XYZ file of C-alpha atoms in Angstrom:
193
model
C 0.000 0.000 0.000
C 1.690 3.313 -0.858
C -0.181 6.822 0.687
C 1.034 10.020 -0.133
C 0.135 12.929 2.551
C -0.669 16.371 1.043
C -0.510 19.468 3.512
C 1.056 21.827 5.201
C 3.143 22.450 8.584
C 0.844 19.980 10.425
C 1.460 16.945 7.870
C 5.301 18.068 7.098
C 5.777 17.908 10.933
C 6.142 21.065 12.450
C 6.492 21.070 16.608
C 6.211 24.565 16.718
C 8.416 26.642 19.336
C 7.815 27.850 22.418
C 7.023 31.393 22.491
C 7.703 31.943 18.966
C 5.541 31.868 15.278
C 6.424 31.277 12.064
C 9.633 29.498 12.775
C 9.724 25.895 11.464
C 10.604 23.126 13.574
C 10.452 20.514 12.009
C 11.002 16.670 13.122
C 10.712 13.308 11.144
C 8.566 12.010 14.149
C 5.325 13.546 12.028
C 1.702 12.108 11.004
C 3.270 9.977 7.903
C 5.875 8.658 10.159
C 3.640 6.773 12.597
C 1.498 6.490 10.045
C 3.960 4.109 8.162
C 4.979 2.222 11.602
C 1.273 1.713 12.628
C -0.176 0.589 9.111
C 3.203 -1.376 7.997
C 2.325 0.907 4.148
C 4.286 3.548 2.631
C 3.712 6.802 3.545
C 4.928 9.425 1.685
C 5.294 12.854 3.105
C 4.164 16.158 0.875
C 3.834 18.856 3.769
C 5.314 21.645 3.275
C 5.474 24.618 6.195
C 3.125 27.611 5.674
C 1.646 26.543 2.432
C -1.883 27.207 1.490
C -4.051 25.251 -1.154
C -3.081 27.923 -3.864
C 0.813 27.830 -3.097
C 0.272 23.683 -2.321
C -0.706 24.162 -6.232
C 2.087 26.015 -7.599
C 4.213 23.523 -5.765
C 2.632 20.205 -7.382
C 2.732 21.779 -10.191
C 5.853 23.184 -10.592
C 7.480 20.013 -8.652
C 5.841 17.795 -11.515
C 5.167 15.071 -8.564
C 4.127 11.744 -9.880
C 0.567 10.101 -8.305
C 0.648 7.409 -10.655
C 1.974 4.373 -7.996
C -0.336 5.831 -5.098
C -3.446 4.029 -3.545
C -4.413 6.571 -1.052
C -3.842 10.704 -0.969
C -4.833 11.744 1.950
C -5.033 15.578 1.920
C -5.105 17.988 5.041
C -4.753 21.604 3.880
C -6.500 24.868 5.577
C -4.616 25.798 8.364
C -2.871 29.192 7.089
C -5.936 30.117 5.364
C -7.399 30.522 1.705
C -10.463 28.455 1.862
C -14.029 28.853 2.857
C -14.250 32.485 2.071
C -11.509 32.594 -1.006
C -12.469 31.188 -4.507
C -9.285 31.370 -5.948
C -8.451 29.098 -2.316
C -11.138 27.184 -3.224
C -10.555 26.590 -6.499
C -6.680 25.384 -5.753
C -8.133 23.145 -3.529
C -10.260 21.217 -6.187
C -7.540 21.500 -8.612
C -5.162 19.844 -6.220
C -7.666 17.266 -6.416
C -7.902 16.884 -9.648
C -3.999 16.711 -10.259
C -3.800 14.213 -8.289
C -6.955 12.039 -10.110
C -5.384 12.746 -13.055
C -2.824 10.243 -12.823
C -4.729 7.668 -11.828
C -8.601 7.494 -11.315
C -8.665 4.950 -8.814
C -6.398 6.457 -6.294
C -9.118 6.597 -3.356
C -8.687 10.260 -1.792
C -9.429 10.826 1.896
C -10.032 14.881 2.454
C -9.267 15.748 6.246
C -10.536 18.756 8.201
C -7.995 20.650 10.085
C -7.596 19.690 13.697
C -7.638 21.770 16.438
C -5.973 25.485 16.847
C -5.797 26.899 20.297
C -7.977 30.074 21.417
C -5.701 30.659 24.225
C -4.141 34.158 24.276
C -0.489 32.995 26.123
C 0.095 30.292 23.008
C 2.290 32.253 20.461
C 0.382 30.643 17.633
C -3.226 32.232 18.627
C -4.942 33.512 15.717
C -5.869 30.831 13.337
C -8.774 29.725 14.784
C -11.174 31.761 12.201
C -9.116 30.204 8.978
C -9.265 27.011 10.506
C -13.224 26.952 10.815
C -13.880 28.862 8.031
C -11.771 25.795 5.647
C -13.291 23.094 7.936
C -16.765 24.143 6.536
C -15.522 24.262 3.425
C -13.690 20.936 3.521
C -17.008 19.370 4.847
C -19.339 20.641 1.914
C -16.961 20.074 -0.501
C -16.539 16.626 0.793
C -20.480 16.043 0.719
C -21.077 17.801 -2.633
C -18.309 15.564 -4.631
C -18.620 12.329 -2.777
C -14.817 12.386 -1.567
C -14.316 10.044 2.207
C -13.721 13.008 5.214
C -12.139 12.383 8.389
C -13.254 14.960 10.854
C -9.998 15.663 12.448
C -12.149 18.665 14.434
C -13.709 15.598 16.008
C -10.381 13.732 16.769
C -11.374 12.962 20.903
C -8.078 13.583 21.851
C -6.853 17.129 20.045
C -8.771 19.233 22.304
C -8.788 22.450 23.776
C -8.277 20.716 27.354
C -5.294 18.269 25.918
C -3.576 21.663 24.306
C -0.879 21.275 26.968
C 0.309 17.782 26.030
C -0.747 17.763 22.272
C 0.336 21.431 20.729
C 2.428 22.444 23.697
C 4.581 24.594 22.059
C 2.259 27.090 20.138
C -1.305 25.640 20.440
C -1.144 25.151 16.923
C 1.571 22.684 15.855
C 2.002 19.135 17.827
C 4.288 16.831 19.857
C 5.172 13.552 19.030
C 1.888 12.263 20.954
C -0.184 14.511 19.018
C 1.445 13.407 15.693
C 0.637 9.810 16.996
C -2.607 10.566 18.132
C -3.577 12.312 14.353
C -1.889 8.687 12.818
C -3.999 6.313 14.807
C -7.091 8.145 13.597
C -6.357 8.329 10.240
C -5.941 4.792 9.861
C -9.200 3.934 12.213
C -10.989 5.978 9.465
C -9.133 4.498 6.800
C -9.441 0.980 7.771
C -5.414 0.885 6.826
């Protein structure tokens, strides 16, 4: 089984530092990682730090990345903004899609909202609540309205505004190794990996 992950900071595996924004920190402990250990498949990692679904774009298509050998894209984009209330965000987002289908019509896509970002004022990455709700609607109704699979990650149990302090302790926006873990497990519960 070969998945490639599609994203941003939050699939590339950002951990976020304490007291600080917009400096990456990134480990190879991410989502894909334990996603990989936990589901024995390769998992292919496409985040890339502070990119939003019309700069993912430019990048696929400037990077000329091959789909043609995946099963499973799994995309998770939103978090720095451009969709819900943005059409040319919107329409990146369905042309990312259709990139990707366009190498293979059978790859089975799996569109994720984005998880959790803290309202507390003393994280130093407080602020993207309002870009991540406004893409999470979009994600679901775009979902619904093209018959693509959606894992809720603003459901996830365990990336909550109470588990902040163990799951996105640095910023309240990016995660630990737990958190990582914790978005991996779900991913393949809803995948059935």
């Amino acid at each position: 089984m070969k998945v490639y992950a599609l994203g941003d900071s939050l699939t590339e595996g950002d951990y976020g530092i304490k007291g600080k924004s917009g400096i990456a920190n990134i480990s190879e402990y991410n989502y894909p990682f334990f996603l990989s250990k936990i589901t024995d498949s390769i998992v292919v990692n496409y985040g890339k730090c502070g990119y939003t679904p019309i700069s993912y774009l430019d990048y696929l298509l400037s990077s000329k990345i091959d789909f043609s050998d995946a099963d499973i894209v799994i995309i998770m984009l939103g978090t720095n903004g451009e969709l819900g209330n943005n059409n040319k965000g919107n329409d990146a987002y369905d042309k990312i899609i259709k990139y990707v289908l366009s190498f293979n019509k059978n790859i089975k896509i799996y569109l994720c909202t984005c998880p959790n970002a803290t309202t507390n004022k003393s994280y130093s990455n407080c602020g993207y609540i309002d870009r991540v709700n406004n893409a999470n609607k979009f994600i679901i109704n775009y979902a619904k309205n093209n018959n693509y699979d959606l894992i809720r990650m603003d459901e996830h149990p365990l990336l909550t505004i109470e588990n902040e302090y163990v799951t996105q302790p640095n910023d309240g926006l990016h995660f630990s190794t737990i958190g990582y873990y914790f978005i991996a497990a779900y991913i393949k519960e809803k995948i059935g990996l």
